[in-house]
Short mmCIF file of C-alpha atoms and ligand atoms in Angstrom, two decimals:
data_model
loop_
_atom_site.label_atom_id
_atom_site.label_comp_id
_atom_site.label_asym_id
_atom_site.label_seq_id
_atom_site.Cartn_x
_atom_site.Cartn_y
_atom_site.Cartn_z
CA UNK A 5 -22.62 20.69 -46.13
CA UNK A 6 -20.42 17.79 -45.56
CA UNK A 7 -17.40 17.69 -43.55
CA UNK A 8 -14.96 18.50 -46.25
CA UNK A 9 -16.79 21.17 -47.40
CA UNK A 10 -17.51 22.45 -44.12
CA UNK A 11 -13.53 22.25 -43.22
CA UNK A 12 -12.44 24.38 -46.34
CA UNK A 13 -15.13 26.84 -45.51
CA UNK A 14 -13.90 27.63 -42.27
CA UNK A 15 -10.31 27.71 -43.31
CA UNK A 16 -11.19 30.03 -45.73
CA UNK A 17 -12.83 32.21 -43.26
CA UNK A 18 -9.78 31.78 -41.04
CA UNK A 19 -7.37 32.95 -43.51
CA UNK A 20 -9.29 35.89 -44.28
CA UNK A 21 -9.28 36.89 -40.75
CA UNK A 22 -5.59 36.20 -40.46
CA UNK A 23 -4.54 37.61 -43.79
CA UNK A 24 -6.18 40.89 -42.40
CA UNK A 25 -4.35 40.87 -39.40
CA UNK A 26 -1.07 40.15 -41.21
CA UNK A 27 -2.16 43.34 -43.19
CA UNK A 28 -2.88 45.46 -40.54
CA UNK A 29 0.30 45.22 -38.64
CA UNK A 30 2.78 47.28 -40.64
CA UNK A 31 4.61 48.36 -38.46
CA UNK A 32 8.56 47.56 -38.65
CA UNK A 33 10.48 47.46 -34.85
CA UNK A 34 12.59 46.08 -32.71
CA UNK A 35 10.79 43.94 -29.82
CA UNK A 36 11.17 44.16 -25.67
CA UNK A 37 9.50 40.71 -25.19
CA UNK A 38 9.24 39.39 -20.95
CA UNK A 39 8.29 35.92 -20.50
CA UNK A 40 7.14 35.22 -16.98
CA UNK A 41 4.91 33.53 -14.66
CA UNK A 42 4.84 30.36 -12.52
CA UNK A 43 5.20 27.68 -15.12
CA UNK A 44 8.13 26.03 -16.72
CA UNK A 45 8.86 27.45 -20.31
CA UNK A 46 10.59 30.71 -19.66
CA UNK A 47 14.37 30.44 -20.60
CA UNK A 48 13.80 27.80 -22.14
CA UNK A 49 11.81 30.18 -24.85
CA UNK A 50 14.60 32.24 -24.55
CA UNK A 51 17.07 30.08 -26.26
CA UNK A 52 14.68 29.09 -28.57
CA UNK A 53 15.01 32.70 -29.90
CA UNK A 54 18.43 32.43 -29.63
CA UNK A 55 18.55 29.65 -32.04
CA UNK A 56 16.02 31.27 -34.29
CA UNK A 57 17.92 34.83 -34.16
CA UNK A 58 21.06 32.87 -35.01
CA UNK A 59 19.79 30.85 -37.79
CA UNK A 60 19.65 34.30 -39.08
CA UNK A 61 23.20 35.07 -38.66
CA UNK A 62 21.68 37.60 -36.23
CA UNK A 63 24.58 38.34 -33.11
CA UNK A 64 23.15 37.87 -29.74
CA UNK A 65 24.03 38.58 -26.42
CA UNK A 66 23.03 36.57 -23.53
CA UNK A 67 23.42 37.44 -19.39
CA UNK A 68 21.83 35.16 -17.20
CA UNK A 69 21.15 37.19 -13.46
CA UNK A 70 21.42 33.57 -11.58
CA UNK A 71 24.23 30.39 -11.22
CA UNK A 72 21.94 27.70 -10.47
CA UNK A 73 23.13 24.20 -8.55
CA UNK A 74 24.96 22.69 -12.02
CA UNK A 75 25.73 24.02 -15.21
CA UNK A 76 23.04 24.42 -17.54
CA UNK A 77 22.77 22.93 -21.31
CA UNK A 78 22.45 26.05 -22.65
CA UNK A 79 25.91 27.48 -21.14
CA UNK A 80 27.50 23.90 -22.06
CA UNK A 81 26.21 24.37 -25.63
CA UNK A 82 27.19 28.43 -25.57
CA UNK A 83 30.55 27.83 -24.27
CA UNK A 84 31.48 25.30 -26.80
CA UNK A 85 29.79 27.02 -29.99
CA UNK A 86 29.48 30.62 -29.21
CA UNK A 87 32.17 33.22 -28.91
CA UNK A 88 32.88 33.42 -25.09
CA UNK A 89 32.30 37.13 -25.15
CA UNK A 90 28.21 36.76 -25.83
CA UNK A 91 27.48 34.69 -22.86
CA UNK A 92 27.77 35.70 -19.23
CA UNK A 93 26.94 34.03 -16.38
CA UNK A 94 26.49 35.90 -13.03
CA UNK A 95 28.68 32.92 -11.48
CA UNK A 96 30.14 33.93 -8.11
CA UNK A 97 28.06 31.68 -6.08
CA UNK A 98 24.48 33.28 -6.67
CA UNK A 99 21.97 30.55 -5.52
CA UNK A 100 18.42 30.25 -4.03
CA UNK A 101 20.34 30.16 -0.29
CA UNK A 102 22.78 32.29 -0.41
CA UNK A 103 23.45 34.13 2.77
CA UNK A 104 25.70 36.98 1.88
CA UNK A 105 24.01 39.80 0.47
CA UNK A 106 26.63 42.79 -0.11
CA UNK A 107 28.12 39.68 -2.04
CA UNK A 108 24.85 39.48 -4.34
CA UNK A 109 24.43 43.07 -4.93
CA UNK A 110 28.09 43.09 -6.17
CA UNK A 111 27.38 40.09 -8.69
CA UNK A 112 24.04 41.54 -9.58
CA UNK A 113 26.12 44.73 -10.90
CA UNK A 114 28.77 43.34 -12.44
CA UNK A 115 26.75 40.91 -13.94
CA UNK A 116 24.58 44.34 -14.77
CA UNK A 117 27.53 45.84 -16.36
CA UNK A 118 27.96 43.41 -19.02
CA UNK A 119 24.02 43.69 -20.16
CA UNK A 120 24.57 47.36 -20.51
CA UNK A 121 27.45 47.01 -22.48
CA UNK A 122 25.22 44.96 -24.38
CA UNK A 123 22.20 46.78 -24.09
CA UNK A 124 24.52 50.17 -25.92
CA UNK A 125 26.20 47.97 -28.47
CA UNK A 126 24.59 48.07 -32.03
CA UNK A 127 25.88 44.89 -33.20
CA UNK A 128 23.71 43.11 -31.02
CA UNK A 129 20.42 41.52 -32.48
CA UNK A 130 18.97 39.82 -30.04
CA UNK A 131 20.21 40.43 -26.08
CA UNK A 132 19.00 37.67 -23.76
CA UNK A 133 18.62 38.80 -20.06
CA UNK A 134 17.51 35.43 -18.37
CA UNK A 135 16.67 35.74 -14.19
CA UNK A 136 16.31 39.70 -14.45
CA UNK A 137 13.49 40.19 -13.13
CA UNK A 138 14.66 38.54 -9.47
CA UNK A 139 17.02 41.10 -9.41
CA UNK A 140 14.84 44.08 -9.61
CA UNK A 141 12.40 41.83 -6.89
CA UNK A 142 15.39 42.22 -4.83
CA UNK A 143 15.94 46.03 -5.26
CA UNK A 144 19.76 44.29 -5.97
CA UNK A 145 19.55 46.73 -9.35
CA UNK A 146 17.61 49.67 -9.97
CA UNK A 147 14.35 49.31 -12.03
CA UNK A 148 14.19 52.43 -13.63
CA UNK A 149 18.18 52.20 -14.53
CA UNK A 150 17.55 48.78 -16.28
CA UNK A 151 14.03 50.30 -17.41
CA UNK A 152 15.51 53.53 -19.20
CA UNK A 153 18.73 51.41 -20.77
CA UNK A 154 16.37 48.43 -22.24
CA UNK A 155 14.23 51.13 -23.50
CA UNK A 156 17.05 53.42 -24.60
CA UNK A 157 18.88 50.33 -26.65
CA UNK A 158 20.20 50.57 -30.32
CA UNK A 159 16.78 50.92 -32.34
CA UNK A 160 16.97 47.53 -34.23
CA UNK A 161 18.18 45.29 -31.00
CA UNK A 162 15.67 43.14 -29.35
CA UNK A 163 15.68 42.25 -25.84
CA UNK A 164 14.06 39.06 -23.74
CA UNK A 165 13.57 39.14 -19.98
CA UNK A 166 12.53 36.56 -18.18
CA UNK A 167 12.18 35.81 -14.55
CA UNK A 168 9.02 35.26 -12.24
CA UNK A 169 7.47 38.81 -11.28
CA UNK A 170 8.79 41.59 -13.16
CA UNK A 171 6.31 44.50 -11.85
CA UNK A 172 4.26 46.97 -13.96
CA UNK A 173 7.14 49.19 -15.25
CA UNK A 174 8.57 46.29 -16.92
CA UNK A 175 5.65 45.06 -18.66
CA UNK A 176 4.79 48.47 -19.33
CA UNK A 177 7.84 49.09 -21.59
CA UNK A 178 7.71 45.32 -23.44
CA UNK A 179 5.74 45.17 -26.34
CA UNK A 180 5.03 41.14 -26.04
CA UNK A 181 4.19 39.73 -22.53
CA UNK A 182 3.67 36.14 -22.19
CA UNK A 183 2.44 34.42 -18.57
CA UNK A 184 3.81 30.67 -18.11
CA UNK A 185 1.10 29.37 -16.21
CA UNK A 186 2.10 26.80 -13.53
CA UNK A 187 -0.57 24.01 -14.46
CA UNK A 188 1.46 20.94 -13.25
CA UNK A 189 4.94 20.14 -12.80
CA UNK A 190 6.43 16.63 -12.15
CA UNK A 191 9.00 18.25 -9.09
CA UNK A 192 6.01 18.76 -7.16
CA UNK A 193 5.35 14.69 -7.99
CA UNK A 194 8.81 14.64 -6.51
CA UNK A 195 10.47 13.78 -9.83
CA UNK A 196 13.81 15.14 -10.46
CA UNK A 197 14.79 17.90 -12.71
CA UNK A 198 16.03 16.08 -15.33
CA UNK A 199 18.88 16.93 -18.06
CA UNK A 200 18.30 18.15 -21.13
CA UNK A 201 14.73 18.80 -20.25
CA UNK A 202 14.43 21.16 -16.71
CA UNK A 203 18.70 21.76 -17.29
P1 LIG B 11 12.95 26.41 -18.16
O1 LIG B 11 14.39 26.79 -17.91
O2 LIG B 11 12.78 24.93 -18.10
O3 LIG B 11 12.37 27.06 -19.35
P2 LIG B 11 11.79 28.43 -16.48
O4 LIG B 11 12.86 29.33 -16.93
O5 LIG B 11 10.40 28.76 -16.89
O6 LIG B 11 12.13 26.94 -16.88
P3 LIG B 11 12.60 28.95 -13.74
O7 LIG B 11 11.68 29.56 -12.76
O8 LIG B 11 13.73 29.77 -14.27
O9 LIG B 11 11.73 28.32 -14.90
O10 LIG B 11 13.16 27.64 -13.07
C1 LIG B 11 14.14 26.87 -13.67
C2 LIG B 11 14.06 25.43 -13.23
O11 LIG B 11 13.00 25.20 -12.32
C3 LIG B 11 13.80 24.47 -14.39
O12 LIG B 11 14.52 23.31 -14.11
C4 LIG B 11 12.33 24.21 -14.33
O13 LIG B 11 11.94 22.94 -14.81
C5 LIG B 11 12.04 24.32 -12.86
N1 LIG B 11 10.69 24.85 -12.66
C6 LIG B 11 10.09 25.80 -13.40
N2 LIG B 11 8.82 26.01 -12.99
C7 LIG B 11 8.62 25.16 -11.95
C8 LIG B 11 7.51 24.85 -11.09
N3 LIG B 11 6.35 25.48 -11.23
N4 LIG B 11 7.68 23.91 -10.14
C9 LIG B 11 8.85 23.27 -10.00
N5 LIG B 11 9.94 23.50 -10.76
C10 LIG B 11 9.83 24.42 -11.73
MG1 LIG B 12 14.36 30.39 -16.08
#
């Protein structure tokens, strides 16, 4: 066989095998989806659904559980073009080093507050809850509060989560789990994060 013929044989066989698949799953839900792990990619997935739920017309919701040093590109770009009301940011001072931990809790719950209003609201789509899973790493929310109101959400909202970690009960109730895996990043080459990219 040449390598033409070779080629379209295997695709062939390849879309047989998909096609099947395809067939097979028939069944019609909503998704938890967690995207964690060591490696860069997490929110930045995140937002990609975002953009894809929104090409859509789909409404989504999006809570991120941690203010980093500046101001990311994807609150820039949600501030100007989204309605203010999807997008919260657990502001308040909530870095790597804080030292103030009553102070944490309190933004970890309010911030919590406004994903479960969210998380009850049927005309979200898609809700985004970027940094979660530090949170329940902390103990700063409780895992099987967050756990029963993901899992308890209007039937035809899906929900991201990212965040390092996450634990067993998490994955447990998402349907889709994906592990970024650290393989090399140019910090550790001490190269700054860099905009548009890492921010
Ligand atoms: P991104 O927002 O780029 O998708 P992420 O959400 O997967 O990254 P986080 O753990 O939330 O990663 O960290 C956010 C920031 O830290 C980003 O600027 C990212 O480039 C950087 N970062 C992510 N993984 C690593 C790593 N393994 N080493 C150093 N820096 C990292
Ligand atoms: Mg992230």
């Amino acid at each position: 066989m040449d390598k033409d013929a070779k080629h379209k044989a295997s695709m062939e066989k390849q879309k047989t095998n998909v096609d099947a698949s395809i067939a097979a799953a028939d069944t019609d839900k909503s998704l938890v989806v967690l995207l964690t792990g060591n490696g860069k990619g997490k929110t930045s997935s995140a937002f990609g659904m975002v953009m894809r739920a929104m090409g859509y017309g789909q409404r989504v919701g999006i809570v991120q559980f941690i203010k980093g040093e500046q101001l990311s590109g994807e609150e820039l770009f949600a501030r100007e073009n989204l309605p203010q009301s999807d997008f919260y940011q657990m502001g308040t001072g909530f870095t790597w080093d804080t030292q103030d931990r009553q102070a944490d809790i309190d933004a970890a719950q309010r911030t919590w507050h406004e994903a479960s209003r969210m998380l009850t609201d049927p005309n979200y789509d898609l809700v985004i809850l970027d940094e979660l899973t530090y949170m329940l790493a902390f103990g700063y929310l409780s895992e099987s509060e967050v756990i029963g109101t993901v899992d308890g959400r209007p039937p035809h909202q899906s929900v991201v989560i990212t965040g390092r970690g996450g634990g067993a009960a998490l994955q447990d109730l998402a349907d889709t789990v994906s592990e970024v895996k650290d393989v090399k990043h140019a910090f550790n080459a001490g190269v700054k994060a860099r905009k548009g990219v890492d921010y």
